[in-house]
Coordinates of C-alpha atoms in Angstrom, one line a residue:
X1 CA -47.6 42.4 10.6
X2 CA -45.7 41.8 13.7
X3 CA -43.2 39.4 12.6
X4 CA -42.9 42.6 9.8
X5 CA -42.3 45.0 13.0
X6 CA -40.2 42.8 14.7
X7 CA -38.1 42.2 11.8
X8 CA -37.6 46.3 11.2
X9 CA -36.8 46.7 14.5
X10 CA -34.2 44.4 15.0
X11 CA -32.6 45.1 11.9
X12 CA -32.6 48.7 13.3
X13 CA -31.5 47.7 16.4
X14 CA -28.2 46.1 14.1
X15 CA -28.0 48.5 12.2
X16 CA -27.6 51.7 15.1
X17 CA -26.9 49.6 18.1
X18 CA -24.6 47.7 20.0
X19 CA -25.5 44.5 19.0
X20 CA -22.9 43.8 16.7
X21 CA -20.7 46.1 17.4
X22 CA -17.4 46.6 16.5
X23 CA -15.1 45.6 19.2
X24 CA -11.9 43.1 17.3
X25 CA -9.7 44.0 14.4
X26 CA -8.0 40.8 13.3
X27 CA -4.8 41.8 10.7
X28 CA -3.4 38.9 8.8
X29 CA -0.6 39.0 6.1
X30 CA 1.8 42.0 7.9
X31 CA 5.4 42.0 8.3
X32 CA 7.1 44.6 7.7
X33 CA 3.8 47.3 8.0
X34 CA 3.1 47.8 12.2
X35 CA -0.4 46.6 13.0
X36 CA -0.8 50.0 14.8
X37 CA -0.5 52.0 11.6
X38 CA -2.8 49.7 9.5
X39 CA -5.7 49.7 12.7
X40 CA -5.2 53.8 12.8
X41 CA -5.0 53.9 9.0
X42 CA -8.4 51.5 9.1
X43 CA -10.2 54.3 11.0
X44 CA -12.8 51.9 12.3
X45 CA -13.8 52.6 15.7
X46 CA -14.7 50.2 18.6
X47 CA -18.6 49.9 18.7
X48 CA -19.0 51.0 15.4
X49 CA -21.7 48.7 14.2
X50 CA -20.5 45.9 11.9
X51 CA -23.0 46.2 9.4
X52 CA -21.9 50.3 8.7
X53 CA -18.4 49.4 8.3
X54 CA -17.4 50.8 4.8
X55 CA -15.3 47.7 4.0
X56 CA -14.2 49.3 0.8
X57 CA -13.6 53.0 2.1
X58 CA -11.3 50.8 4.8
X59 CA -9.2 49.3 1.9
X60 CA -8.9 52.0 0.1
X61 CA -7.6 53.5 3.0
X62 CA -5.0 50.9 4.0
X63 CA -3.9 50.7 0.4
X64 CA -2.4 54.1 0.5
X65 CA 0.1 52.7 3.3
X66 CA 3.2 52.3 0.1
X67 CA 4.4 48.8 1.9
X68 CA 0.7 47.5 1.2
X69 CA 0.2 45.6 -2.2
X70 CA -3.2 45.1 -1.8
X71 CA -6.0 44.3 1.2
X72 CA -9.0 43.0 1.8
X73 CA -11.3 44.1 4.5
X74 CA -14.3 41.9 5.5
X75 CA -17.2 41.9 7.9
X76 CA -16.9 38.9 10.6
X77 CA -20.0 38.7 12.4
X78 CA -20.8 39.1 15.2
X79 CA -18.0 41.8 16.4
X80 CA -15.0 41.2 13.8
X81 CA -13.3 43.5 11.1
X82 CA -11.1 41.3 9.5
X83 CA -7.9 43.2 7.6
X84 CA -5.8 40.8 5.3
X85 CA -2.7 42.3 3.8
X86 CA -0.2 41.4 1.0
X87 CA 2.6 43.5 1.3
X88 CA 5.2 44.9 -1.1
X89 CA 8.2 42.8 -1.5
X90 CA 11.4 44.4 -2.3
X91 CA 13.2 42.9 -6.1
X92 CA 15.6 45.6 -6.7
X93 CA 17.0 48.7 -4.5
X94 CA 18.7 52.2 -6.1
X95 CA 20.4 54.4 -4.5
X96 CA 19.5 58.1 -4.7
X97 CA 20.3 61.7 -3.1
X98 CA 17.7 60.4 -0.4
X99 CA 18.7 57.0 0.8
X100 CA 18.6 53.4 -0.9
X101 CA 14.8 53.2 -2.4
X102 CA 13.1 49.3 -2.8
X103 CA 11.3 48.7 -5.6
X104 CA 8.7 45.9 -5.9
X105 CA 8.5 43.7 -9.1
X106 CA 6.2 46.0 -10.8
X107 CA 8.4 49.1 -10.2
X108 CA 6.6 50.6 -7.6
X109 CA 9.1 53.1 -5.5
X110 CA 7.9 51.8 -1.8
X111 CA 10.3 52.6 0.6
X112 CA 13.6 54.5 1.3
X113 CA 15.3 52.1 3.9
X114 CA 18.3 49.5 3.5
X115 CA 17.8 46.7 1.5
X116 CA 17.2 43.0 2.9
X117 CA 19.6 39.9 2.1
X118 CA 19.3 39.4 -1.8
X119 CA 17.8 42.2 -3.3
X120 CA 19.5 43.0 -6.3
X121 CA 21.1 46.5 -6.7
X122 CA 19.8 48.7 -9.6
X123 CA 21.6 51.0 -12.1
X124 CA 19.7 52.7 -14.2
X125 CA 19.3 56.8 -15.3
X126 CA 16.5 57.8 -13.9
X127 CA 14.5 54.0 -11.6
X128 CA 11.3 54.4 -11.1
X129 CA 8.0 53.0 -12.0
X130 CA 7.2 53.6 -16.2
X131 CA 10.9 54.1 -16.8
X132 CA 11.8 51.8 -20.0
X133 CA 15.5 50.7 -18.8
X134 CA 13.9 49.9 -15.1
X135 CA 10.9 47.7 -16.9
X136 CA 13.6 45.9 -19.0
X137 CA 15.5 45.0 -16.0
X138 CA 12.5 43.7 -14.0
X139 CA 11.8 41.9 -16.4
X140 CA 14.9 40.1 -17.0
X141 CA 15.3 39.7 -13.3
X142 CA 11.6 37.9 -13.6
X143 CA 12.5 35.3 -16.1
X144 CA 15.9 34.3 -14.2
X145 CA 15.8 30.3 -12.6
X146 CA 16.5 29.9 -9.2
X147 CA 20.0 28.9 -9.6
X148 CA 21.0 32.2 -11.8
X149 CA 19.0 34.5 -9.7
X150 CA 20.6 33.4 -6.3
X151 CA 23.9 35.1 -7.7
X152 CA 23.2 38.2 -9.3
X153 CA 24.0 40.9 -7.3
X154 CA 23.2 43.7 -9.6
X155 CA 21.9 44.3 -12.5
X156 CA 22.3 47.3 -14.9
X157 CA 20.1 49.1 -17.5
X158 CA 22.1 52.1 -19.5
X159 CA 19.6 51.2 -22.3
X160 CA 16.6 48.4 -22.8
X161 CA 19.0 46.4 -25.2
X162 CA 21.9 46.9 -22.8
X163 CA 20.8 45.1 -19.6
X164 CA 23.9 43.4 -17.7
X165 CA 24.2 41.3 -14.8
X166 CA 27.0 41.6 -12.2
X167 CA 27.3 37.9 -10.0
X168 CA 28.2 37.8 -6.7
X169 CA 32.0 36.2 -7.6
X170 CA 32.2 39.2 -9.5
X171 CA 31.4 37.6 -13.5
X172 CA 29.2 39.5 -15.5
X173 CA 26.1 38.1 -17.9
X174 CA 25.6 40.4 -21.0
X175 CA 22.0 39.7 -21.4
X176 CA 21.5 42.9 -23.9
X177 CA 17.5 42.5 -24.5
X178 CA 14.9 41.1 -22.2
X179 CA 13.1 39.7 -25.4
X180 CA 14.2 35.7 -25.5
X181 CA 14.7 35.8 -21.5
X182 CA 13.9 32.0 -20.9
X183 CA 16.3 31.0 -24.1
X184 CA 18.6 33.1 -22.7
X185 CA 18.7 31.9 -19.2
X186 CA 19.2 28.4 -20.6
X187 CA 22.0 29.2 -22.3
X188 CA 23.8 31.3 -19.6
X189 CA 23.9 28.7 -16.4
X190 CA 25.6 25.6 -18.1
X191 CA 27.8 28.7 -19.5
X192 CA 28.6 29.9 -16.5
X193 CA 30.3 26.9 -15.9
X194 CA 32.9 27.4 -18.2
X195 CA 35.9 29.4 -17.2
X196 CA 35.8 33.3 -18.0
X197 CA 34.7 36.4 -16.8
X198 CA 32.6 37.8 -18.9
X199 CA 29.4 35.7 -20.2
X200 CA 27.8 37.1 -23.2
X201 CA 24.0 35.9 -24.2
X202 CA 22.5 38.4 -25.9
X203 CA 22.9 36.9 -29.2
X204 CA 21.9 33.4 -27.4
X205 CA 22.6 31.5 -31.1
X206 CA 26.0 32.5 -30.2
X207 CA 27.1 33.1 -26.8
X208 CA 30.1 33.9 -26.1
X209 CA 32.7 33.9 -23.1
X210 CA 35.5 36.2 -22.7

């Protein structure tokens, strides 16, 4: 009976007291998010008691920052809420009335700021996440090798079977499609280097170079 009270107290004691407390917020995985906005997001407070940390009400939380991807908040007894953060990374940028907008590889609208070193411009009617002629150029951007993808420096999308890419010499790759991407990618780089301007691969049976 008194190893039974002892044990109810103490886990009262944990669970109301200072014990544990609350008193370190270790964030891994942030770059480009401030560790001050994904703390104050958090809205965990110093001597909280570990054990009534809402770990999942946390993440939800820091998941609506738009540069987060997705988090994981964890417990780390004794005094430790531990925040670990994949964040968005920028495949494509549009420009619109507002600024320059980065989209991720899933087409999520993130951020209106410049775009870093080798994001690939997008032109497209309307870019945004669920739009047809933005899917079809994610995906073809998705399927490119190393190599191919270092030079593109925009890619358009009038239509899903009219996808283009512009290289950073100035040559263009018809790709039309995004259906046969890999096929097609081994077809455009040893055409690419054959003299020409314009690359054509959306028939990849019969490419052709003009």
């Amino acid at each position: 009976m008194a190893a039974v009270l002892a044990s109810a107290v103490f886990l009262g004691v944990s669970w109301f007291g200072p014990i544990w407390a609350v008193d370190t917020i270790d964030v891994t995985g942030n770059a480009a998010v401030d560790r001050t906005e994904i703390v104050t997001t958090l809205a965990v407070a110093e001597g909280t008691p570990l054990p009534r940390v809402d770990t999942d009400a946390a993440a939800t939380r820091v998941a609506g920052i738009p540069k987060v991807a997705s988090v994981r908040v964890q417990r780390v007894y004794p005094s430790t809420v531990r925040v670990t953060v994949q964040e968005r990374v920028p495949v494509v940028f549009f420009d619109a009335p507002d600024g320059t907008h980065l989209m991720d590889e899933n087409g999520v609208d993130f951020a209106v700021e410049p775009p870093p070193p080798g994001v690939v411009r997008l032109v497209a009617a309307s870019p945004s996440y669920g739009n047809l002629e933005t899917r079809a150029a994610l995906d073809v951007l998705a399927v490119l090798p190393p190599p191919l993808r270092a030079q593109v420096t925009q890619i358009d999308a009038p239509t899903i079977s009219n996808v283009s890419l512009t290289l950073v010499d100035g040559r263009v790759v018809v790709w039309g499609s995004s259906e046969d991407g890999e096929y097609k990618a081994s077809i455009a780089l040893p055409l690419l280097t054959q003299p020409g301007q314009t690359y054509d691969v959306s028939s990849p049976d019969l490419p052709t170079i003009r």
